């Protein structure tokens, strides 16, 4: 199977009674963001994922949709309600999967640290296998209490603790669930249902850090993992455009009244271009000309806010989160102060960040240089991001 189309079912309908939270435990803050935000960010960053299906409780609909909207994924997201038991929720998720999907991955919403690479590796595995799970060897000795009350020790070397995502050919998992429902089988994971059909399940190497949030005690441990992989990165951007007649002046996505505009292949928004370069630099990526060349007709007269949103997608693929931006326009005139609030709003909206994380300023060059002679405008920007790469 080549170029498989992958749908990820995120199970997020549990009550989390052991967690002791008045709401769904997936909304509990982990380093300032809901647990589910971390889970979904990794899924959305996986190149192999074509679709995401979120199974949730009716009461959580609004909050889950808000979390998804804040992440602004490139993949389509489907929503469906959960059932009485976990297997019912997964079955509902299967029914919501698009018919053209080849592979289904089932993942616990309470496991925030499955990396994008795990989904990509699972998709590749489906070229040669029909079912696979991530798992880790047990480190503790496991004992079983017999009917007579006596303890029996299991062979630890043969035991594996199953994790998610669990990966299956779609038709196989659907058939496994249908048979389980007919037979009244109950299982705590989907691989068990496939095993009951006699289908072999491949084990991929998991990680101790792919821990499931079950109780409050898990949060401090997961927070340490997160902070341990959190790297602050800074980037700078600089851009210049000359002023010409016959073009509108676009700054920060706002058309500013002026007798001339900036010349360029796109809308020549010098302010946004500086921001884009700062973000790309902070993420260790190339400059804007690499991704949006000025000889590509697709970008002719395009709004730079559209390009800025594309930069956000590039950062998401590298698991980077924007902390703040600071951009300064260098222009002799016109005065942009009345337009700054709208510029900030435009930038924040394109990047899906808070307006409080964006600063837009302007200054003159006291009539010195090409800016002072009103031959053109320049902008410089600084960006701070958090990078969450290679943590498992």
Short mmCIF file of C-alpha atoms in Angstrom, two decimals, residues 72-226:
data_model
loop_
_atom_site.label_atom_id
_atom_site.label_comp_id
_atom_site.label_asym_id
_atom_site.label_seq_id
_atom_site.Cartn_x
_atom_site.Cartn_y
_atom_site.Cartn_z
CA UNK A 72 -5.92 25.98 13.05
CA UNK A 73 -4.97 22.62 11.51
CA UNK A 74 -4.44 22.12 7.80
CA UNK A 75 -6.21 18.74 7.96
CA UNK A 76 -9.99 18.48 8.03
CA UNK A 77 -11.36 17.69 11.49
CA UNK A 78 -14.52 15.67 12.06
CA UNK A 79 -16.44 15.47 15.32
CA UNK A 80 -18.63 12.72 16.71
CA UNK A 81 -20.10 11.87 20.10
CA UNK A 82 -18.75 9.14 22.33
CA UNK A 83 -20.55 6.08 23.62
CA UNK A 84 -21.09 4.36 26.96
CA UNK A 85 -17.75 2.51 26.84
CA UNK A 86 -14.41 3.16 25.16
CA UNK A 87 -15.06 0.59 22.42
CA UNK A 88 -18.38 2.31 21.68
CA UNK A 89 -16.59 5.64 21.32
CA UNK A 90 -13.99 4.19 18.95
CA UNK A 91 -16.73 2.54 16.90
CA UNK A 92 -18.52 5.88 16.59
CA UNK A 93 -15.21 7.37 15.49
CA UNK A 94 -14.81 4.68 12.84
CA UNK A 95 -18.25 5.48 11.47
CA UNK A 96 -17.19 9.14 11.16
CA UNK A 97 -13.98 8.41 9.23
CA UNK A 98 -14.06 9.52 5.60
CA UNK A 99 -14.68 6.60 3.22
CA UNK A 100 -11.48 7.18 1.24
CA UNK A 101 -9.18 6.65 4.24
CA UNK A 102 -6.94 3.56 4.10
CA UNK A 103 -5.49 3.54 7.61
CA UNK A 104 -6.97 4.41 10.98
CA UNK A 105 -4.90 5.30 14.03
CA UNK A 106 -6.60 5.33 17.41
CA UNK A 107 -5.03 7.60 20.01
CA UNK A 108 -5.88 8.49 23.60
CA UNK A 109 -6.50 12.21 23.96
CA UNK A 110 -4.83 11.92 27.37
CA UNK A 111 -1.44 10.97 25.85
CA UNK A 112 0.03 14.38 24.93
CA UNK A 113 3.55 13.27 24.05
CA UNK A 114 3.21 10.97 21.03
CA UNK A 115 5.41 12.79 18.52
CA UNK A 116 4.52 13.52 14.88
CA UNK A 117 7.15 10.95 13.87
CA UNK A 118 5.15 8.21 15.57
CA UNK A 119 2.22 8.76 13.24
CA UNK A 120 4.50 8.93 10.22
CA UNK A 121 6.29 5.73 11.25
CA UNK A 122 2.97 4.00 11.81
CA UNK A 123 1.79 4.95 8.32
CA UNK A 124 4.93 3.46 6.78
CA UNK A 125 4.46 0.26 8.81
CA UNK A 126 1.03 -0.22 7.22
CA UNK A 127 2.73 -0.91 3.88
CA UNK A 128 3.80 -4.31 5.22
CA UNK A 129 1.53 -4.96 8.22
CA UNK A 130 -2.19 -4.76 8.92
CA UNK A 131 -1.99 -3.84 12.60
CA UNK A 132 0.62 -2.26 14.87
CA UNK A 133 0.84 -0.76 18.33
CA UNK A 134 3.42 1.18 20.27
CA UNK A 135 4.54 -0.56 23.44
CA UNK A 136 7.24 -0.63 26.10
CA UNK A 137 8.70 -3.53 28.10
CA UNK A 138 7.62 -3.75 31.74
CA UNK A 139 10.23 -2.84 34.33
CA UNK A 140 8.32 -3.98 37.40
CA UNK A 141 7.67 -7.56 38.37
CA UNK A 142 4.01 -8.39 37.69
CA UNK A 143 2.06 -10.78 39.90
CA UNK A 144 -1.37 -12.30 39.43
CA UNK A 145 -3.66 -13.26 42.30
CA UNK A 146 -5.16 -16.67 41.65
CA UNK A 147 -8.64 -17.88 42.59
CA UNK A 148 -7.10 -19.47 45.65
CA UNK A 149 -5.72 -16.12 46.79
CA UNK A 150 -2.12 -17.06 46.09
CA UNK A 151 0.19 -14.86 44.02
CA UNK A 152 1.76 -16.05 40.79
CA UNK A 153 4.64 -14.26 39.07
CA UNK A 154 4.48 -13.65 35.33
CA UNK A 155 7.48 -13.78 33.02
CA UNK A 156 8.27 -10.08 32.72
CA UNK A 157 10.44 -10.55 29.62
CA UNK A 158 7.37 -11.51 27.60
CA UNK A 159 5.15 -8.64 28.76
CA UNK A 160 4.56 -5.37 26.93
CA UNK A 161 2.65 -2.32 28.13
CA UNK A 162 0.50 -1.16 25.21
CA UNK A 163 0.39 2.52 24.29
CA UNK A 164 -1.27 4.59 21.60
CA UNK A 165 -1.47 5.46 18.77
CA UNK A 166 -2.54 2.02 17.61
CA UNK A 167 -2.52 1.64 13.84
CA UNK A 168 -4.72 -0.53 11.61
CA UNK A 169 -5.96 -0.99 8.11
CA UNK A 170 -9.34 0.63 8.27
CA UNK A 171 -11.36 -2.34 7.02
CA UNK A 172 -9.63 -4.64 9.53
CA UNK A 173 -10.44 -2.48 12.54
CA UNK A 174 -14.02 -1.98 11.40
CA UNK A 175 -14.50 -5.74 11.07
CA UNK A 176 -12.89 -6.32 14.48
CA UNK A 177 -15.31 -3.90 16.13
CA UNK A 178 -18.30 -5.38 14.34
CA UNK A 179 -17.39 -8.90 15.47
CA UNK A 180 -16.77 -7.70 19.03
CA UNK A 181 -20.18 -6.05 19.14
CA UNK A 182 -21.87 -9.22 17.88
CA UNK A 183 -20.04 -11.37 20.44
CA UNK A 184 -20.32 -8.88 23.29
CA UNK A 185 -16.53 -8.66 23.67
CA UNK A 186 -15.09 -5.93 25.87
CA UNK A 187 -11.53 -4.65 25.60
CA UNK A 188 -9.42 -1.81 26.95
CA UNK A 189 -7.62 -1.32 23.65
CA UNK A 190 -8.34 -1.89 19.97
CA UNK A 191 -5.46 -4.28 19.35
CA UNK A 192 -7.19 -6.80 21.63
CA UNK A 193 -10.14 -6.95 19.25
CA UNK A 194 -7.85 -7.53 16.27
CA UNK A 195 -5.94 -10.20 18.19
CA UNK A 196 -9.25 -11.99 18.81
CA UNK A 197 -9.55 -12.37 15.03
CA UNK A 198 -6.17 -14.10 14.88
CA UNK A 199 -4.47 -11.22 13.07
CA UNK A 200 -0.83 -10.59 14.11
CA UNK A 201 -0.05 -7.19 15.63
CA UNK A 202 3.38 -5.62 15.14
CA UNK A 203 4.95 -3.92 18.17
CA UNK A 204 6.72 -0.59 17.58
CA UNK A 205 9.07 0.84 20.19
CA UNK A 206 7.20 3.17 22.51
CA UNK A 207 8.48 5.44 25.25
CA UNK A 208 8.08 5.87 28.99
CA UNK A 209 7.36 9.53 28.28
CA UNK A 210 4.27 8.66 26.26
CA UNK A 211 2.48 8.62 29.57
CA UNK A 212 -1.29 8.73 29.84
CA UNK A 213 -2.82 11.36 32.11
CA UNK A 214 -4.80 9.30 34.62
CA UNK A 215 -4.43 11.04 37.98
CA UNK A 216 -3.23 14.45 39.18
CA UNK A 217 0.13 12.85 40.00
CA UNK A 218 0.83 12.51 36.28
CA UNK A 219 0.75 16.27 35.65
CA UNK A 220 3.99 17.23 37.50
CA UNK A 221 5.85 14.40 35.76
CA UNK A 222 4.58 15.37 32.32
CA UNK A 223 5.37 19.02 33.07
CA UNK A 224 8.99 18.06 33.68
CA UNK A 225 9.10 16.26 30.34
CA UNK A 226 7.64 19.29 28.61
#
